N, CA, C and O atoms as a DFTB+ gen file, in Angstrom:
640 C
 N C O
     1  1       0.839      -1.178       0.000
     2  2       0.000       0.000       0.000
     3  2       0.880       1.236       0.000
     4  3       1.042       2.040       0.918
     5  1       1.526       1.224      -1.458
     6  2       2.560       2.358      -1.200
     7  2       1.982       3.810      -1.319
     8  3       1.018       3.832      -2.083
     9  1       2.222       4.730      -0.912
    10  2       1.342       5.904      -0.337
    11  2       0.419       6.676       0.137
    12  3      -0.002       7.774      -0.226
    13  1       0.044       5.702       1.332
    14  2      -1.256       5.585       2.131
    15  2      -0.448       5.918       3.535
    16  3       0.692       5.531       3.791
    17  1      -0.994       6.436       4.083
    18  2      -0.527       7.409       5.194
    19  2      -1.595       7.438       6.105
    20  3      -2.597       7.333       5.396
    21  1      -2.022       7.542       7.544
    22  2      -2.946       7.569       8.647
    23  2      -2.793       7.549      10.173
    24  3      -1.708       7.324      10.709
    25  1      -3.690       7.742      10.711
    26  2      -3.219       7.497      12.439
    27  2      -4.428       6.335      13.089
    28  3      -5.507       5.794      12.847
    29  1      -3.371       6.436      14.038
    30  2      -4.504       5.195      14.743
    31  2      -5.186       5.938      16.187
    32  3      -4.439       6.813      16.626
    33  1      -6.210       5.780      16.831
    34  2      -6.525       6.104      17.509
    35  2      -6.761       5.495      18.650
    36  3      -7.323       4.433      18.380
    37  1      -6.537       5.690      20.493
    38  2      -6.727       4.619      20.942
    39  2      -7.353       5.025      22.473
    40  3      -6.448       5.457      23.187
    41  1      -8.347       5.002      22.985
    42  2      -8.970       5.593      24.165
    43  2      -7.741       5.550      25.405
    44  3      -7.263       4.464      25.733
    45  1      -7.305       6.788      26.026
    46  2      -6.940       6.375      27.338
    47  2      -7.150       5.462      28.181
    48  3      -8.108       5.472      28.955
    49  1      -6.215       4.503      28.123
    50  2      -6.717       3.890      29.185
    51  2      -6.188       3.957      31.140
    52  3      -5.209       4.435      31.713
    53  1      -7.493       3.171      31.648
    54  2      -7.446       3.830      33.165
    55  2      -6.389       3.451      33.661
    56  3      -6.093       2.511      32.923
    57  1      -5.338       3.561      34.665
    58  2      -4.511       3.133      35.602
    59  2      -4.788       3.133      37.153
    60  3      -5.068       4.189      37.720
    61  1      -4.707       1.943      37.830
    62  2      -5.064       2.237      39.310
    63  2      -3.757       1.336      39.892
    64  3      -3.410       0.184      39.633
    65  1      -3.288       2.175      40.628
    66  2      -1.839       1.334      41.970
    67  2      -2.135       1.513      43.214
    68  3      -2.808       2.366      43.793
    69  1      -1.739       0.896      43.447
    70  2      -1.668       0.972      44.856
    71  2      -0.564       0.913      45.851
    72  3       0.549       0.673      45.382
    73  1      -0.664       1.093      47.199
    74  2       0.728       1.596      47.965
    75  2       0.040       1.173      49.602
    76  3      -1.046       1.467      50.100
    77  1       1.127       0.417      50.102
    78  2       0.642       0.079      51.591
    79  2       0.982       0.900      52.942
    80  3       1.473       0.281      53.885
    81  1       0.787       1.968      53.023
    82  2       0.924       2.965      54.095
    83  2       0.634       2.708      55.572
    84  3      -0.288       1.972      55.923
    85  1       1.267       3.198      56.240
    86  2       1.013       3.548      58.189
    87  2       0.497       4.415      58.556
    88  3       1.137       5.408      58.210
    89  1      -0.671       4.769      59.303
    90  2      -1.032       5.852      59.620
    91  2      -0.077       6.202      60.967
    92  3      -0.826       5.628      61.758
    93  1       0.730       6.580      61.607
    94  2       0.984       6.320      62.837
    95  2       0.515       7.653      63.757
    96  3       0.703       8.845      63.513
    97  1      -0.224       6.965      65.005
    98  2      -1.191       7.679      65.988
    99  2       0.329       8.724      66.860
   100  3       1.500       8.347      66.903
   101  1      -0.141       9.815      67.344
   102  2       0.706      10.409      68.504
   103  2       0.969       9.701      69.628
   104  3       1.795      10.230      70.372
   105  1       0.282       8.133      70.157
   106  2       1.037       7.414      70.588
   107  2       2.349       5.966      70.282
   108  3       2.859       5.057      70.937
   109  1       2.401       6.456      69.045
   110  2       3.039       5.442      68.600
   111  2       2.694       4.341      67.803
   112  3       3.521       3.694      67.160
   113  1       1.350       4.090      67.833
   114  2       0.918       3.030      67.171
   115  2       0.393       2.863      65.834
   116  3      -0.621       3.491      65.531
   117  1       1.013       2.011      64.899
   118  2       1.065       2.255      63.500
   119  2      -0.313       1.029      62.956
   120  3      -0.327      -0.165      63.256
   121  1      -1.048       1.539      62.364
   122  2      -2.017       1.281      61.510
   123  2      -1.826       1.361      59.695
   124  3      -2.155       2.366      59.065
   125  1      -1.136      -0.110      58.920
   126  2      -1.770      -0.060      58.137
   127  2      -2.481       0.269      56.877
   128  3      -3.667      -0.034      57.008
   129  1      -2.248       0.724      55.814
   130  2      -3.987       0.550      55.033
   131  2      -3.690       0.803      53.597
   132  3      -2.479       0.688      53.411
   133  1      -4.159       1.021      52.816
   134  2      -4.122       1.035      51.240
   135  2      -4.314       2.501      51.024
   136  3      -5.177       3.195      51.561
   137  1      -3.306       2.928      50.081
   138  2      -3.493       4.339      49.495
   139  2      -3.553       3.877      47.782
   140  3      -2.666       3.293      47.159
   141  1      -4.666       4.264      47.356
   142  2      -5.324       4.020      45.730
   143  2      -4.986       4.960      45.316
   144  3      -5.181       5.983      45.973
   145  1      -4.328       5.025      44.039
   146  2      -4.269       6.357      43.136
   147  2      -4.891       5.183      41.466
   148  3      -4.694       4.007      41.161
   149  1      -5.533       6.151      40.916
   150  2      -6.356       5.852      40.075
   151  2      -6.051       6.696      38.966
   152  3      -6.119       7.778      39.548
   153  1      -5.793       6.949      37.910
   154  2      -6.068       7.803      36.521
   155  2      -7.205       7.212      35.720
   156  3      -7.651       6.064      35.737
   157  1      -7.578       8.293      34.998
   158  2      -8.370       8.045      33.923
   159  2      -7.573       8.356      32.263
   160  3      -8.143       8.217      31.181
   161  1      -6.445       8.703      32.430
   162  2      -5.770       9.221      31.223
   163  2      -4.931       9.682      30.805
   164  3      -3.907       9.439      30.166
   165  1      -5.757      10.853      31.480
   166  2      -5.504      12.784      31.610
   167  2      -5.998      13.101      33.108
   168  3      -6.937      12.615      33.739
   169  1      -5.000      14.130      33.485
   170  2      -4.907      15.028      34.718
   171  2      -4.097      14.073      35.501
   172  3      -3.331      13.155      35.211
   173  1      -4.861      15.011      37.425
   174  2      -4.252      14.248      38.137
   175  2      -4.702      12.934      38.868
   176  3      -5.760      12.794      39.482
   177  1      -4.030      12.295      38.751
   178  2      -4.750      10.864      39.659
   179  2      -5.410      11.031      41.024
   180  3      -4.864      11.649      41.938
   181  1      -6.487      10.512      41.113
   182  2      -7.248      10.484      42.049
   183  2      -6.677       9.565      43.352
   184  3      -5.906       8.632      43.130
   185  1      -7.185       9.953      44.954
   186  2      -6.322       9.587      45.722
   187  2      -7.258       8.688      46.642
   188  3      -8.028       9.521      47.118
   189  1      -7.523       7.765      47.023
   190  2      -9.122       7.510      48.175
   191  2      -7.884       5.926      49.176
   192  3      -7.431       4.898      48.672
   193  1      -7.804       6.240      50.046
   194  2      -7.603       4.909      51.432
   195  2      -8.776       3.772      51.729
   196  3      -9.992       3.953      51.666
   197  1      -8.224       2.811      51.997
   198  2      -9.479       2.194      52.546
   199  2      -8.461       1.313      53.623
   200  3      -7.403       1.820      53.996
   201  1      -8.819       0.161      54.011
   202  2      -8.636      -0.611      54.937
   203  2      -7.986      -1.895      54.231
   204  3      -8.675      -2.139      53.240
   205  1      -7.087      -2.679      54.329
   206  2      -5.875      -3.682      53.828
   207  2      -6.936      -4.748      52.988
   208  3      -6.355      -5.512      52.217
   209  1      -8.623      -4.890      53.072
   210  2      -9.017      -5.308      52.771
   211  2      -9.624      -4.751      51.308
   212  3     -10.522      -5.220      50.609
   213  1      -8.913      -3.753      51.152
   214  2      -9.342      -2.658      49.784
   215  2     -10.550      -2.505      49.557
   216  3     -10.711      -2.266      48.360
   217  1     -11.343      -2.522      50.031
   218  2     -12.901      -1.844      50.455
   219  2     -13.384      -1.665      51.211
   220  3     -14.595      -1.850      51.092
   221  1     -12.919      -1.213      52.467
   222  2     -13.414      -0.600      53.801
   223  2     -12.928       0.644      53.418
   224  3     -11.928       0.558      52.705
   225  1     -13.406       2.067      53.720
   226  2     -12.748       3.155      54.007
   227  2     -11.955       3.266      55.193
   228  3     -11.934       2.718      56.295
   229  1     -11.097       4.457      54.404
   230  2      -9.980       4.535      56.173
   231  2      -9.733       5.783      55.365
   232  3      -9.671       6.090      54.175
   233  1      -9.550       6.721      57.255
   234  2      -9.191       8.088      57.111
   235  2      -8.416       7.769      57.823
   236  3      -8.713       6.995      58.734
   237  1      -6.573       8.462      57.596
   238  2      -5.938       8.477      58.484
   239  2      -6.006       9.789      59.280
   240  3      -6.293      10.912      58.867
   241  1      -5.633       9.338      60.663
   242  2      -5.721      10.745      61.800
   243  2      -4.010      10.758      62.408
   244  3      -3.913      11.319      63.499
   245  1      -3.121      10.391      62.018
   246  2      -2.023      10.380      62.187
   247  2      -1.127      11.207      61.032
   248  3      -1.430      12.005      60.146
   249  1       0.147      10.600      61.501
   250  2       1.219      10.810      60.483
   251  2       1.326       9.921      59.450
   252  3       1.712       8.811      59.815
   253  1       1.090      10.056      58.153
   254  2       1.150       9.041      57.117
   255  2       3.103       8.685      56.503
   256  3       3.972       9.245      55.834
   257  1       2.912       7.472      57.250
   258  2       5.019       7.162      56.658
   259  2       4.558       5.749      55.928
   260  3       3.528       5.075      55.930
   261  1       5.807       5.657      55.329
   262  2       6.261       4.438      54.588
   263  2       6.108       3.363      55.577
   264  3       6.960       3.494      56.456
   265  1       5.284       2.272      55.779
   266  2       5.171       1.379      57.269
   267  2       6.963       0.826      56.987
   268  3       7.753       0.703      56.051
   269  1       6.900       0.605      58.611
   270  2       8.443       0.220      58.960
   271  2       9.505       1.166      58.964
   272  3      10.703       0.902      59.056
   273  1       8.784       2.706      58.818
   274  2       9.708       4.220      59.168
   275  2       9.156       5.110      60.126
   276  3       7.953       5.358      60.043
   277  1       9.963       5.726      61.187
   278  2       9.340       6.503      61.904
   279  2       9.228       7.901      61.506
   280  3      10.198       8.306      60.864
   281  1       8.201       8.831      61.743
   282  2       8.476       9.716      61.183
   283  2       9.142      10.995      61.340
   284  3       9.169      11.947      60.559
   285  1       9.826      10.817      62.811
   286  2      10.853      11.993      63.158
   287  2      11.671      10.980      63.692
   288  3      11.281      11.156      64.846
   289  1      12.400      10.159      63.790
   290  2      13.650       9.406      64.025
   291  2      14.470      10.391      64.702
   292  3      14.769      11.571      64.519
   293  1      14.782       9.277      65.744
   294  2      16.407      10.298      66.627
   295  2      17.156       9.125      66.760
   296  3      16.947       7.966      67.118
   297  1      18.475      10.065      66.197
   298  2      19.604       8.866      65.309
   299  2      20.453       9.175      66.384
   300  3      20.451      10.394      66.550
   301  1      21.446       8.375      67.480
   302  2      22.358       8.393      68.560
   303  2      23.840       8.143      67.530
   304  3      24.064       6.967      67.241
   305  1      24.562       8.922      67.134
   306  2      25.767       8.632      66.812
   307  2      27.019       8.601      67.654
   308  3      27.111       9.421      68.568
   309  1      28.099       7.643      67.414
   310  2      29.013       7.066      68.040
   311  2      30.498       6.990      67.670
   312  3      30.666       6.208      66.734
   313  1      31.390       7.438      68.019
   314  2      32.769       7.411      67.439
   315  2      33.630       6.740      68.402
   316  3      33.816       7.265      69.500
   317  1      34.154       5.672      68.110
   318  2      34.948       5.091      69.150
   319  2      36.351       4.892      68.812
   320  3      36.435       4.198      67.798
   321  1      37.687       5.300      69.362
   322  2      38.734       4.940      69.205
   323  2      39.457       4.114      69.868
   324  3      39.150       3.953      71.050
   325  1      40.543       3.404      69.349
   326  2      40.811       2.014      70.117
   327  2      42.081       1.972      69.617
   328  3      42.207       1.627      68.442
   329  1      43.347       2.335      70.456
   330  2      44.941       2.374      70.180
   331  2      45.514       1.441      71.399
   332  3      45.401       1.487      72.624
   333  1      46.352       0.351      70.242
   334  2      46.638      -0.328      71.476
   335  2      46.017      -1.824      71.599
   336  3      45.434      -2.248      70.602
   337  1      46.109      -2.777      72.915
   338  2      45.325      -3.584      73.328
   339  2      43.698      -2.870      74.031
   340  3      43.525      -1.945      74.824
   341  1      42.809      -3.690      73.389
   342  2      41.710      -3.188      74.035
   343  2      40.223      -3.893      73.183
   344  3      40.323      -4.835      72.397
   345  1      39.313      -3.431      73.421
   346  2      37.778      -3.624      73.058
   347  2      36.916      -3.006      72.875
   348  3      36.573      -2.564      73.971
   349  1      36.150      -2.581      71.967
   350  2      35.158      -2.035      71.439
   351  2      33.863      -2.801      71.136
   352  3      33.832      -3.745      70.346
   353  1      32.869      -2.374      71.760
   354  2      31.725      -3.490      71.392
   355  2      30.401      -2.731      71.223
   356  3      30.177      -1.716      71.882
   357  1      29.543      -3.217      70.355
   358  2      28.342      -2.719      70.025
   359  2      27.430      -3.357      70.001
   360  3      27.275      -4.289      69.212
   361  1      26.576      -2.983      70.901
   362  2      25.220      -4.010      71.531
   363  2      24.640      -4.399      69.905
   364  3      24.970      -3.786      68.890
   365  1      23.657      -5.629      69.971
   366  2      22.831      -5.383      69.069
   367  2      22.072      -4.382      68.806
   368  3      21.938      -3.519      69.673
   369  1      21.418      -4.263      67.589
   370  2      20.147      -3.481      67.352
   371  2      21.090      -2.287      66.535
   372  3      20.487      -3.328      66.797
   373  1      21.555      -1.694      66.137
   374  2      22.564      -0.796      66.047
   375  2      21.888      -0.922      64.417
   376  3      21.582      -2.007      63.922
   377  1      21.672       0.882      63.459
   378  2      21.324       0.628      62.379
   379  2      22.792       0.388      61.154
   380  3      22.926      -0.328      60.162
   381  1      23.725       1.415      61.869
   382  2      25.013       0.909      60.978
   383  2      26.280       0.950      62.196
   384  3      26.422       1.622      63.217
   385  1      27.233      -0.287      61.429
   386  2      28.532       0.107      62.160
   387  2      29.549       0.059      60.747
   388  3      29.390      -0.376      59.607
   389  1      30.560       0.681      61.400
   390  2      31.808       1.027      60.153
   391  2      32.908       1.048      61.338
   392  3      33.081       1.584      62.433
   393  1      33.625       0.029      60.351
   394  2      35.003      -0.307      61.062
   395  2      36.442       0.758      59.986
   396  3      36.345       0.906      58.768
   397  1      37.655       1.353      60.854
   398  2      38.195       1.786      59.765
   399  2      39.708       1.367      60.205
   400  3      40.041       1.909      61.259
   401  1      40.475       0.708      59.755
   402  2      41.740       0.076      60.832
   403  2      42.840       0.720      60.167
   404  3      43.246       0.437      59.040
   405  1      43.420       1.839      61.141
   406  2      44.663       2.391      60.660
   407  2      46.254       1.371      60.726
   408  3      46.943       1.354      59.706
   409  1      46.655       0.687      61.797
   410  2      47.392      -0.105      62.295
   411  2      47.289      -1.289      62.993
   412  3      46.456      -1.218      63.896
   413  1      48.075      -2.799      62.847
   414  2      47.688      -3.951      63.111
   415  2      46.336      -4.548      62.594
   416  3      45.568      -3.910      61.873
   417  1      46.127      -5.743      62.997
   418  2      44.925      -6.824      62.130
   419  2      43.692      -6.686      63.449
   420  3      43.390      -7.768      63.952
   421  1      43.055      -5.565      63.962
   422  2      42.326      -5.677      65.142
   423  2      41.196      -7.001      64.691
   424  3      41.219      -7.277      63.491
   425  1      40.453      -7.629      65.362
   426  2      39.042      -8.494      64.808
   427  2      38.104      -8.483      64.867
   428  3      37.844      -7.656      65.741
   429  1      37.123      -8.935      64.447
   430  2      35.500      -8.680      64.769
   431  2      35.270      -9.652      65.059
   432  3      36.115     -10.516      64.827
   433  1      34.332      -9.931      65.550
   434  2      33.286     -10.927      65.715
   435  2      32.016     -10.267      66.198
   436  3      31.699      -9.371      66.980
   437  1      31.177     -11.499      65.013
   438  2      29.650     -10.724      65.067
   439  2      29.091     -11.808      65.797
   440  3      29.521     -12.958      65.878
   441  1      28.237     -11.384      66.237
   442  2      27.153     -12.592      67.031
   443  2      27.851     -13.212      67.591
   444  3      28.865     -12.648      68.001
   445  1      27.643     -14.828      67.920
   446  2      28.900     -15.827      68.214
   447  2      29.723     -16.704      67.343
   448  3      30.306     -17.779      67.484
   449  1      29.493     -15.542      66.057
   450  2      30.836     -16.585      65.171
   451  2      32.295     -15.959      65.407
   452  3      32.694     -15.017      66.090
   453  1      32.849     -16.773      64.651
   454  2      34.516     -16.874      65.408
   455  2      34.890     -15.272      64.731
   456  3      34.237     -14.573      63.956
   457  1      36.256     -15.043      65.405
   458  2      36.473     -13.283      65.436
   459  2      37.648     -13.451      64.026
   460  3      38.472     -14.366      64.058
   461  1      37.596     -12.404      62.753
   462  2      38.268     -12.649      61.877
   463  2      38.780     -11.131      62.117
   464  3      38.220     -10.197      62.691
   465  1      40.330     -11.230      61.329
   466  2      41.397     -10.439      61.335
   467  2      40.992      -9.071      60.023
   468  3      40.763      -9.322      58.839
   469  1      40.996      -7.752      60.607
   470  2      40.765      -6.743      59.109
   471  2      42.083      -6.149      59.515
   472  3      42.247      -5.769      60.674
   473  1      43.301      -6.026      58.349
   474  2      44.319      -5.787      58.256
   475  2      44.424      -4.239      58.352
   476  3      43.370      -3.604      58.305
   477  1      45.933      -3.390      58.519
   478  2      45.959      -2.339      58.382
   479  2      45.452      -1.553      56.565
   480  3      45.888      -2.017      55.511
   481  1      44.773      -0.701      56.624
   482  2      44.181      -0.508      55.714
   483  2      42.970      -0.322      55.137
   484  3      42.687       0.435      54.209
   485  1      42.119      -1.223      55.881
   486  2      41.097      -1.699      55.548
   487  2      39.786      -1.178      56.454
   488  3      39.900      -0.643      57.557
   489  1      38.479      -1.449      55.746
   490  2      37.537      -0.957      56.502
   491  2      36.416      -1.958      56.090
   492  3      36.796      -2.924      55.429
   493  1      35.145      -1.870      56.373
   494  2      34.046      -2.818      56.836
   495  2      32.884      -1.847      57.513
   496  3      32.994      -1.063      58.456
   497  1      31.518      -2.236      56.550
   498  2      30.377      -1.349      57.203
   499  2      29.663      -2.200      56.831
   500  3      29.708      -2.799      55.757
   501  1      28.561      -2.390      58.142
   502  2      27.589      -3.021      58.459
   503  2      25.959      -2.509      58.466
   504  3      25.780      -1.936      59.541
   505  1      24.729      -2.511      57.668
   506  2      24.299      -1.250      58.026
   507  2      22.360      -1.781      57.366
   508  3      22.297      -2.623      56.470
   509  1      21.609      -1.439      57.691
   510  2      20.497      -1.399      56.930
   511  2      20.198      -0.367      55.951
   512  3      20.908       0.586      55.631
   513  1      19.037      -0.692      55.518
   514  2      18.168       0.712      54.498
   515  2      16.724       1.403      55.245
   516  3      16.056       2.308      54.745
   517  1      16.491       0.820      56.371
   518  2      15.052       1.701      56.652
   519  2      14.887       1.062      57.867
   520  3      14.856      -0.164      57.974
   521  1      14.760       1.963      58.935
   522  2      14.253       2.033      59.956
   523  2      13.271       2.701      60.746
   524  3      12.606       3.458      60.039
   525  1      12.874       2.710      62.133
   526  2      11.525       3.090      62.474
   527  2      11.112       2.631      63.633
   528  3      12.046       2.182      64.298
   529  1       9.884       2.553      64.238
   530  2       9.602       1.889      65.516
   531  2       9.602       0.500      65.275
   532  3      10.010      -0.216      66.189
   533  1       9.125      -0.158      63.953
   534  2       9.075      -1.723      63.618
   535  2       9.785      -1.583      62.115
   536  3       9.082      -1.603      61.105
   537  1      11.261      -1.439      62.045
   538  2      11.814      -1.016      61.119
   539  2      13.006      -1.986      61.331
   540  3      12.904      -2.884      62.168
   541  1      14.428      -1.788      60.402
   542  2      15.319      -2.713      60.164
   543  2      15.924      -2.622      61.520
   544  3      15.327      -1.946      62.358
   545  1      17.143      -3.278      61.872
   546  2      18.235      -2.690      62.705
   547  2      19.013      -4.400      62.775
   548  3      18.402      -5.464      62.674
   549  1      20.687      -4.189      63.001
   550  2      21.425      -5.437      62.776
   551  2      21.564      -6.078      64.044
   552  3      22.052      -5.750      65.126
   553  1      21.034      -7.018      63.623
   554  2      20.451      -8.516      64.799
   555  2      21.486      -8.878      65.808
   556  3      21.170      -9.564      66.780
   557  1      22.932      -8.376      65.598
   558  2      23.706      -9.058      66.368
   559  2      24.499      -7.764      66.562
   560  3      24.395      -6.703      65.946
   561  1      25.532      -8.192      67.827
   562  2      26.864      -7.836      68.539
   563  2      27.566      -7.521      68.064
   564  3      27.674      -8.540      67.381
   565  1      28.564      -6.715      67.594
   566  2      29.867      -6.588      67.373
   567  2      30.929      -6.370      68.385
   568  3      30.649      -5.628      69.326
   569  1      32.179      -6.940      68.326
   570  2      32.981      -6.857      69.186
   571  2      34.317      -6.512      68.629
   572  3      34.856      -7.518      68.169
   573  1      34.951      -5.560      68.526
   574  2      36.126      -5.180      67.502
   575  2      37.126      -5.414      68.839
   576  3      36.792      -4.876      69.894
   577  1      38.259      -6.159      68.787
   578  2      39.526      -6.278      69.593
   579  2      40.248      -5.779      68.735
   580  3      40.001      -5.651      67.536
   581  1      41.457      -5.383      69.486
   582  2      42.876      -5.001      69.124
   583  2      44.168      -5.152      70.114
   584  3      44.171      -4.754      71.279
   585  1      45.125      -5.711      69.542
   586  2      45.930      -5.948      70.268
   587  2      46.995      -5.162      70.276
   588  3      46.889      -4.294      69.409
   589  1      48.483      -5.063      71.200
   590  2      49.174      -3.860      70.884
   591  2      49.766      -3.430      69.402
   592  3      50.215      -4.184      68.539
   593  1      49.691      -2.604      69.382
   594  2      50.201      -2.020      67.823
   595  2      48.598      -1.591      67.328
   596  3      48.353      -0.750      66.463
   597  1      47.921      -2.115      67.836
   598  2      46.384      -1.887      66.858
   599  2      46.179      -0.310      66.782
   600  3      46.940       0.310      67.526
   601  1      45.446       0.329      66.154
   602  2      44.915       1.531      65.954
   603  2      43.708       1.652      65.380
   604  3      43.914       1.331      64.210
   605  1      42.516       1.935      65.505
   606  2      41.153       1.685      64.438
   607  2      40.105       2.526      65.425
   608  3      40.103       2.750      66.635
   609  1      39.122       2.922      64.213
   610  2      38.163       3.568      64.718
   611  2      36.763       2.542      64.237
   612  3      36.671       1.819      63.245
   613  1      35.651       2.815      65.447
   614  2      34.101       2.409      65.572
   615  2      33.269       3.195      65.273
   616  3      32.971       3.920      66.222
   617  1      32.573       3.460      64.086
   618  2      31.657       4.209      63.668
   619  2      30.272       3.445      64.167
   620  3      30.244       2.215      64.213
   621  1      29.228       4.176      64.504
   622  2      27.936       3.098      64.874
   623  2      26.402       4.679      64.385
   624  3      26.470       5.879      64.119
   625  1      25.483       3.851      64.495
   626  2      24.241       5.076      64.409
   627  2      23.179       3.993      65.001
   628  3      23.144       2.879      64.479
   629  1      22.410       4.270      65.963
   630  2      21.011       3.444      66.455
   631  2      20.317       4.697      66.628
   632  3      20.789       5.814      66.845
   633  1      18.939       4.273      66.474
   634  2      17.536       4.591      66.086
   635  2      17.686       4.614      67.907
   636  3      18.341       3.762      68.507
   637  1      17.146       5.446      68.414
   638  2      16.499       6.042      69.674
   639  2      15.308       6.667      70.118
   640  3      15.194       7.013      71.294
């Protein structure tokens, strides 16, 4: 069909997503629920909540976060230095640690596995992506030794 030329035409079609949100109350307690955004095409997408069962309504009366984030977080930061024989240790729960070893092979050990050697040079960070009141944080202990000659610093951050 050599010189035939045309367009095609094709109705907008609708889009609806969805997103699983927290309402969280001024006491702390996180609720939950479906946030719908809907298009028809053109403009802006329409916005309506309901309940995890996607047809109950729900109004949130809180702070709306990403569930598993708090929404004003207070971050405790930590700098620890360690020259010499000695110990550095970091309870569980901790959202990141960073090891940075200027001198000697100081060691770690996480949890109760056996303690391995990080040489002069070297560094090591331990850390999640999202935290909150029911959010990430690393499950275990750290215990950084050093023996004489050692030199190294303990970086840490926990959610408070």
């Amino acid at each position: 069909m050599s010189g035939t030329s045309g367009s095609v035409s094709a109705a907008a079609a609708a889009d609806a997503e969805y997103e699983i949100l927290c309402d969280v109350a001024a006491s702390g307690v996180s609720t939950p629920f479906l946030r719908h955004y809907t298009t028809g095409g053109t403009g802006a997408p329409s916005v309506s909540d309901t309940a995890l069962d996607g047809t109950t309504p729900y109004t949130a009366t809180g702070t709306v976060v990403r569930c598993g984030t708090s929404p004003n977080p207070t971050i405790d930061s930590k700098a620890a230095r360690q020259t010499g024989a000695g110990t550095v240790t970091i309870a569980a729960g901790a959202r990141s640690v960073t090891l940075l070893v200027f001198a000697g092979a100081p060691t770690v050990a996480i949890g109760g596995d056996p303690a391995v050697p990080f040489p002069a040079g070297s560094s090591g960070t331990w850390s999640v992506d999202q935290g909150g009141k029911s959010g990430e944080q690393l499950a275990d202990a750290f215990v950084f030794t050093g023996l004489a000659g050692s030199d190294f610093l303990v970086l840490s951050t926990r959610e408070i």
